[in-house]
Amino acid sequence: NAGVTQTPKFRVLKTGQSMTLLCAQDMNHEYMYWYRQDPGMGLRLIHYSVGEGTTAKGEVPDGYNVSRLKKQNFLLGLESAAPSQTSVYFCASALAATDTQYFGPGTRLTVL
Amino acid sequence: TQLLEQSPQFLSIQEGENLTVYCNSSSVFSSLQWYRQEPGEGPVLLVTVVTGGEVKKLKRLTFQFGDARKDSSLHITAAQPGDTGLYLCAANSGGSNYKLTFGKGTLLTVNP
């Protein structure tokens, strides 16, 4: 039982490049979330999903897209990376809306 | 969007001291959670409080939910270096809201 895993752990991009961050959970959770964490800003919700095939916008969705084709995976895409997207990205999953959120170890992304 | 204000933002103390950190808002919550995040890792849930006036203890940590369900505190007795980390509060406003709102956190350093 690995919990929540994130791939990759680190990535450096040039402005304008694209990439996809993968989050996988093996706990059969319905709810999955993508956050970004910046110094002095706390955790901010980018997008979330309440089940397979569904996605919704969070607090800071601009510049990101997501997909939840399989229940266990939640993908976060950056189509054209910008320096403002330099951050640490965390994925989380939960069994229900108000249940414990289990976080992955994070992906540290730098956009030059 | 409800805002969660955490104070202090930074706290540096000596091993053995007691401390209290706070989480406040003008909104009423259906539940409030406290997480601890260690460097390079994702947040991990410490406790969930749901009832106004509720007090929960976890070894040397005491969590209190305000009577009006708008604020919470975390008290640590005889702090140890292992308590070092970022303490985050997160709240859910209930209903059909599937999202948690996080405070910016209190960064605690316990010096040996």
mmCIF file of N, CA and C in Angstrom, chain A residues 23-90:
data_model
loop_
_atom_site.group_PDB
_atom_site.id
_atom_site.type_symbol
_atom_site.label_atom_id
_atom_site.label_comp_id
_atom_site.label_asym_id
_atom_site.label_seq_id
_atom_site.Cartn_x
_atom_site.Cartn_y
_atom_site.Cartn_z
ATOM 1 N N CYS A 23 -0.369 11.888 -10.523
ATOM 2 C CA CYS A 23 -0.669 11.511 -9.150
ATOM 3 C C CYS A 23 -1.412 10.181 -9.176
ATOM 4 N N ALA A 24 -0.990 9.264 -8.335
ATOM 5 C CA ALA A 24 -1.631 7.960 -8.265
ATOM 6 C C ALA A 24 -1.907 7.612 -6.812
ATOM 7 N N GLN A 25 -3.110 7.044 -6.560
ATOM 8 C CA GLN A 25 -3.453 6.604 -5.204
ATOM 9 C C GLN A 25 -4.026 5.193 -5.275
ATOM 10 N N ASP A 26 -3.686 4.398 -4.264
ATOM 11 C CA ASP A 26 -4.120 2.991 -4.235
ATOM 12 C C ASP A 26 -5.082 2.730 -3.088
ATOM 13 N N MET A 27 -5.785 3.771 -2.630
ATOM 14 C CA MET A 27 -6.698 3.638 -1.494
ATOM 15 C C MET A 27 -8.166 3.634 -1.928
ATOM 16 N N ASN A 28 -8.421 3.593 -3.233
ATOM 17 C CA ASN A 28 -9.777 3.583 -3.768
ATOM 18 C C ASN A 28 -10.561 4.847 -3.375
ATOM 19 N N HIS A 29 -9.851 5.972 -3.259
ATOM 20 C CA HIS A 29 -10.506 7.207 -2.877
ATOM 21 C C HIS A 29 -11.231 7.838 -4.064
ATOM 22 N N GLU A 30 -12.407 8.436 -3.746
ATOM 23 C CA GLU A 30 -13.172 9.112 -4.782
ATOM 24 C C GLU A 30 -12.610 10.502 -5.093
ATOM 25 N N TYR A 31 -12.189 11.213 -4.057
ATOM 26 C CA TYR A 31 -11.815 12.611 -4.196
ATOM 27 C C TYR A 31 -10.311 12.753 -4.371
ATOM 28 N N MET A 32 -9.934 13.594 -5.337
ATOM 29 C CA MET A 32 -8.511 13.879 -5.538
ATOM 30 C C MET A 32 -8.322 15.367 -5.801
ATOM 31 N N TYR A 33 -7.178 15.881 -5.388
ATOM 32 C CA TYR A 33 -6.942 17.323 -5.390
ATOM 33 C C TYR A 33 -5.512 17.621 -5.865
ATOM 34 N N TRP A 34 -5.364 18.757 -6.540
ATOM 35 C CA TRP A 34 -4.034 19.303 -6.835
ATOM 36 C C TRP A 34 -3.908 20.668 -6.171
ATOM 37 N N TYR A 35 -2.821 20.837 -5.400
ATOM 38 C CA TYR A 35 -2.511 22.096 -4.744
ATOM 39 C C TYR A 35 -1.140 22.569 -5.219
ATOM 40 N N ARG A 36 -0.930 23.881 -5.068
ATOM 41 C CA ARG A 36 0.419 24.394 -5.172
ATOM 42 C C ARG A 36 0.753 25.106 -3.868
ATOM 43 N N GLN A 37 2.023 25.034 -3.479
ATOM 44 C CA GLN A 37 2.455 25.648 -2.229
ATOM 45 C C GLN A 37 3.603 26.590 -2.522
ATOM 46 N N ASP A 38 3.407 27.844 -2.194
ATOM 47 C CA ASP A 38 4.411 28.882 -2.404
ATOM 48 C C ASP A 38 4.729 29.546 -1.079
ATOM 49 N N PRO A 39 5.950 30.024 -0.905
ATOM 50 C CA PRO A 39 6.333 30.672 0.358
ATOM 51 C C PRO A 39 5.385 31.813 0.710
ATOM 52 N N GLY A 40 4.884 31.802 1.922
ATOM 53 C CA GLY A 40 4.004 32.865 2.381
ATOM 54 C C GLY A 40 2.586 32.804 1.854
ATOM 55 N N MET A 41 2.278 31.791 1.033
ATOM 56 C CA MET A 41 0.935 31.721 0.428
ATOM 57 C C MET A 41 0.157 30.510 0.902
ATOM 58 N N GLY A 42 0.801 29.598 1.570
ATOM 59 C CA GLY A 42 0.111 28.396 2.012
ATOM 60 C C GLY A 42 -0.222 27.472 0.851
ATOM 61 N N LEU A 43 -1.149 26.569 1.071
ATOM 62 C CA LEU A 43 -1.594 25.629 0.045
ATOM 63 C C LEU A 43 -2.796 26.213 -0.671
ATOM 64 N N ARG A 44 -2.738 26.274 -1.981
ATOM 65 C CA ARG A 44 -3.859 26.795 -2.767
ATOM 66 C C ARG A 44 -4.338 25.727 -3.735
ATOM 67 N N LEU A 45 -5.640 25.541 -3.784
ATOM 68 C CA LEU A 45 -6.247 24.488 -4.590
ATOM 69 C C LEU A 45 -6.290 24.903 -6.060
ATOM 70 N N ILE A 46 -5.758 24.034 -6.928
ATOM 71 C CA ILE A 46 -5.726 24.323 -8.358
ATOM 72 C C ILE A 46 -6.973 23.737 -9.035
ATOM 73 N N HIS A 47 -7.117 22.429 -8.964
ATOM 74 C CA HIS A 47 -8.280 21.702 -9.492
ATOM 75 C C HIS A 47 -8.555 20.524 -8.563
ATOM 76 N N TYR A 48 -9.764 20.000 -8.661
ATOM 77 C CA TYR A 48 -10.071 18.819 -7.884
ATOM 78 C C TYR A 48 -11.047 17.936 -8.654
ATOM 79 N N SER A 49 -11.223 16.737 -8.129
ATOM 80 C CA SER A 49 -12.118 15.769 -8.790
ATOM 81 C C SER A 49 -12.895 15.012 -7.718
ATOM 82 N N VAL A 50 -14.198 14.861 -7.953
ATOM 83 C CA VAL A 50 -15.022 14.146 -6.968
ATOM 84 C C VAL A 50 -15.346 12.735 -7.445
ATOM 85 N N GLY A 51 -14.718 12.311 -8.527
ATOM 86 C CA GLY A 51 -14.903 10.948 -8.996
ATOM 87 C C GLY A 51 -14.333 10.791 -10.393
ATOM 88 N N GLU A 52 -14.203 9.535 -10.809
ATOM 89 C CA GLU A 52 -13.677 9.243 -12.138
ATOM 90 C C GLU A 52 -14.470 9.987 -13.204
ATOM 91 N N GLY A 53 -13.749 10.642 -14.113
ATOM 92 C CA GLY A 53 -14.388 11.348 -15.213
ATOM 93 C C GLY A 53 -14.879 12.751 -14.886
ATOM 94 N N THR A 54 -14.714 13.190 -13.635
ATOM 95 C CA THR A 54 -15.154 14.533 -13.239
ATOM 96 C C THR A 54 -13.975 15.375 -12.791
ATOM 97 N N THR A 55 -14.022 16.667 -13.119
ATOM 98 C CA THR A 55 -13.021 17.617 -12.622
ATOM 99 C C THR A 55 -13.714 18.947 -12.370
ATOM 100 N N ALA A 56 -13.103 19.765 -11.517
ATOM 101 C CA ALA A 56 -13.664 21.077 -11.217
ATOM 102 C C ALA A 56 -12.526 22.032 -10.879
ATOM 103 N N LYS A 57 -12.789 23.332 -11.073
ATOM 104 C CA LYS A 57 -11.769 24.338 -10.814
ATOM 105 C C LYS A 57 -11.695 24.672 -9.329
ATOM 106 N N GLY A 58 -10.464 24.926 -8.892
ATOM 107 C CA GLY A 58 -10.248 25.375 -7.533
ATOM 108 C C GLY A 58 -10.025 26.869 -7.480
ATOM 109 N N GLU A 59 -9.136 27.268 -6.590
ATOM 110 C CA GLU A 59 -8.887 28.686 -6.343
ATOM 111 C C GLU A 59 -8.010 29.329 -7.414
ATOM 112 N N VAL A 60 -7.023 28.579 -7.953
ATOM 113 C CA VAL A 60 -6.045 29.129 -8.905
ATOM 114 C C VAL A 60 -5.902 28.212 -10.118
ATOM 115 N N PRO A 61 -6.943 28.063 -10.954
ATOM 116 C CA PRO A 61 -6.902 27.094 -12.056
ATOM 117 C C PRO A 61 -6.224 27.562 -13.335
ATOM 118 N N ASP A 62 -6.015 28.875 -13.495
ATOM 119 C CA ASP A 62 -5.531 29.397 -14.778
ATOM 120 C C ASP A 62 -4.142 28.870 -15.110
ATOM 121 N N GLY A 63 -3.997 28.391 -16.373
ATOM 122 C CA GLY A 63 -2.710 27.878 -16.826
ATOM 123 C C GLY A 63 -2.537 26.386 -16.605
ATOM 124 N N TYR A 64 -3.534 25.741 -16.018
ATOM 125 C CA TYR A 64 -3.471 24.309 -15.708
ATOM 126 C C TYR A 64 -4.682 23.593 -16.280
ATOM 127 N N ASN A 65 -4.484 22.331 -16.669
ATOM 128 C CA ASN A 65 -5.620 21.476 -17.008
ATOM 129 C C ASN A 65 -5.429 20.149 -16.295
ATOM 130 N N VAL A 66 -6.533 19.430 -16.099
ATOM 131 C CA VAL A 66 -6.485 18.170 -15.364
ATOM 132 C C VAL A 66 -7.341 17.129 -16.071
ATOM 133 N N SER A 67 -7.054 15.869 -15.766
ATOM 134 C CA SER A 67 -7.904 14.783 -16.260
ATOM 135 C C SER A 67 -7.933 13.660 -15.237
ATOM 136 N N ARG A 68 -9.085 12.997 -15.139
ATOM 137 C CA ARG A 68 -9.271 11.875 -14.206
ATOM 138 C C ARG A 68 -9.940 10.747 -14.994
ATOM 139 N N LEU A 69 -9.184 10.134 -15.882
ATOM 140 C CA LEU A 69 -9.714 9.070 -16.731
ATOM 141 C C LEU A 69 -9.868 7.771 -15.957
ATOM 142 N N LYS A 70 -8.990 7.564 -14.979
ATOM 143 C CA LYS A 70 -9.089 6.398 -14.122
ATOM 144 C C LYS A 70 -9.219 6.866 -12.685
ATOM 145 N N LYS A 71 -9.939 6.112 -11.877
ATOM 146 C CA LYS A 71 -10.203 6.516 -10.494
ATOM 147 C C LYS A 71 -8.911 6.731 -9.715
ATOM 148 N N GLN A 72 -7.899 5.926 -9.994
ATOM 149 C CA GLN A 72 -6.700 5.992 -9.188
ATOM 150 C C GLN A 72 -5.707 7.061 -9.638
ATOM 151 N N ASN A 73 -5.937 7.683 -10.793
ATOM 152 C CA ASN A 73 -4.962 8.645 -11.317
ATOM 153 C C ASN A 73 -5.585 10.014 -11.520
ATOM 154 N N PHE A 74 -4.795 11.048 -11.228
ATOM 155 C CA PHE A 74 -5.241 12.424 -11.439
ATOM 156 C C PHE A 74 -4.046 13.159 -12.050
ATOM 157 N N LEU A 75 -4.201 13.617 -13.285
ATOM 158 C CA LEU A 75 -3.104 14.240 -14.010
ATOM 159 C C LEU A 75 -3.260 15.756 -14.025
ATOM 160 N N LEU A 76 -2.146 16.445 -13.822
ATOM 161 C CA LEU A 76 -2.119 17.908 -13.898
ATOM 162 C C LEU A 76 -1.214 18.306 -15.051
ATOM 163 N N GLY A 77 -1.755 19.077 -15.991
ATOM 164 C CA GLY A 77 -0.989 19.479 -17.162
ATOM 165 C C GLY A 77 -0.717 20.970 -17.190
ATOM 166 N N LEU A 78 0.482 21.304 -17.653
ATOM 167 C CA LEU A 78 0.834 22.693 -17.923
ATOM 168 C C LEU A 78 1.092 22.759 -19.423
ATOM 169 N N GLU A 79 0.272 23.472 -20.180
ATOM 170 C CA GLU A 79 0.419 23.506 -21.629
ATOM 171 C C GLU A 79 1.558 24.404 -22.083
ATOM 172 N N SER A 80 1.737 25.533 -21.407
ATOM 173 C CA SER A 80 2.792 26.486 -21.757
ATOM 174 C C SER A 80 3.307 27.103 -20.461
ATOM 175 N N ALA A 81 4.345 26.488 -19.912
ATOM 176 C CA ALA A 81 4.807 26.864 -18.580
ATOM 177 C C ALA A 81 5.308 28.306 -18.522
ATOM 178 N N ALA A 82 5.037 28.944 -17.386
ATOM 179 C CA ALA A 82 5.482 30.308 -17.130
ATOM 180 C C ALA A 82 6.252 30.335 -15.818
ATOM 181 N N PRO A 83 7.177 31.283 -15.655
ATOM 182 C CA PRO A 83 7.946 31.372 -14.401
ATOM 183 C C PRO A 83 7.062 31.466 -13.166
ATOM 184 N N SER A 84 5.865 32.060 -13.305
ATOM 185 C CA SER A 84 4.940 32.182 -12.175
ATOM 186 C C SER A 84 4.422 30.824 -11.707
ATOM 187 N N GLN A 85 4.644 29.782 -12.494
ATOM 188 C CA GLN A 85 4.214 28.437 -12.115
ATOM 189 C C GLN A 85 5.316 27.660 -11.384
ATOM 190 N N THR A 86 6.431 28.313 -11.133
ATOM 191 C CA THR A 86 7.461 27.726 -10.269
ATOM 192 C C THR A 86 6.877 27.549 -8.881
ATOM 193 N N SER A 87 6.876 26.322 -8.377
ATOM 194 C CA SER A 87 6.200 26.041 -7.117
ATOM 195 C C SER A 87 6.454 24.594 -6.720
ATOM 196 N N VAL A 88 5.937 24.236 -5.550
ATOM 197 C CA VAL A 88 5.882 22.833 -5.159
ATOM 198 C C VAL A 88 4.433 22.392 -5.297
ATOM 199 N N TYR A 89 4.210 21.328 -6.025
ATOM 200 C CA TYR A 89 2.864 20.846 -6.308
ATOM 201 C C TYR A 89 2.571 19.592 -5.487
ATOM 202 N N PHE A 90 1.435 19.614 -4.793
ATOM 203 C CA PHE A 90 1.021 18.475 -3.988
ATOM 204 C C PHE A 90 -0.298 17.934 -4.512
#
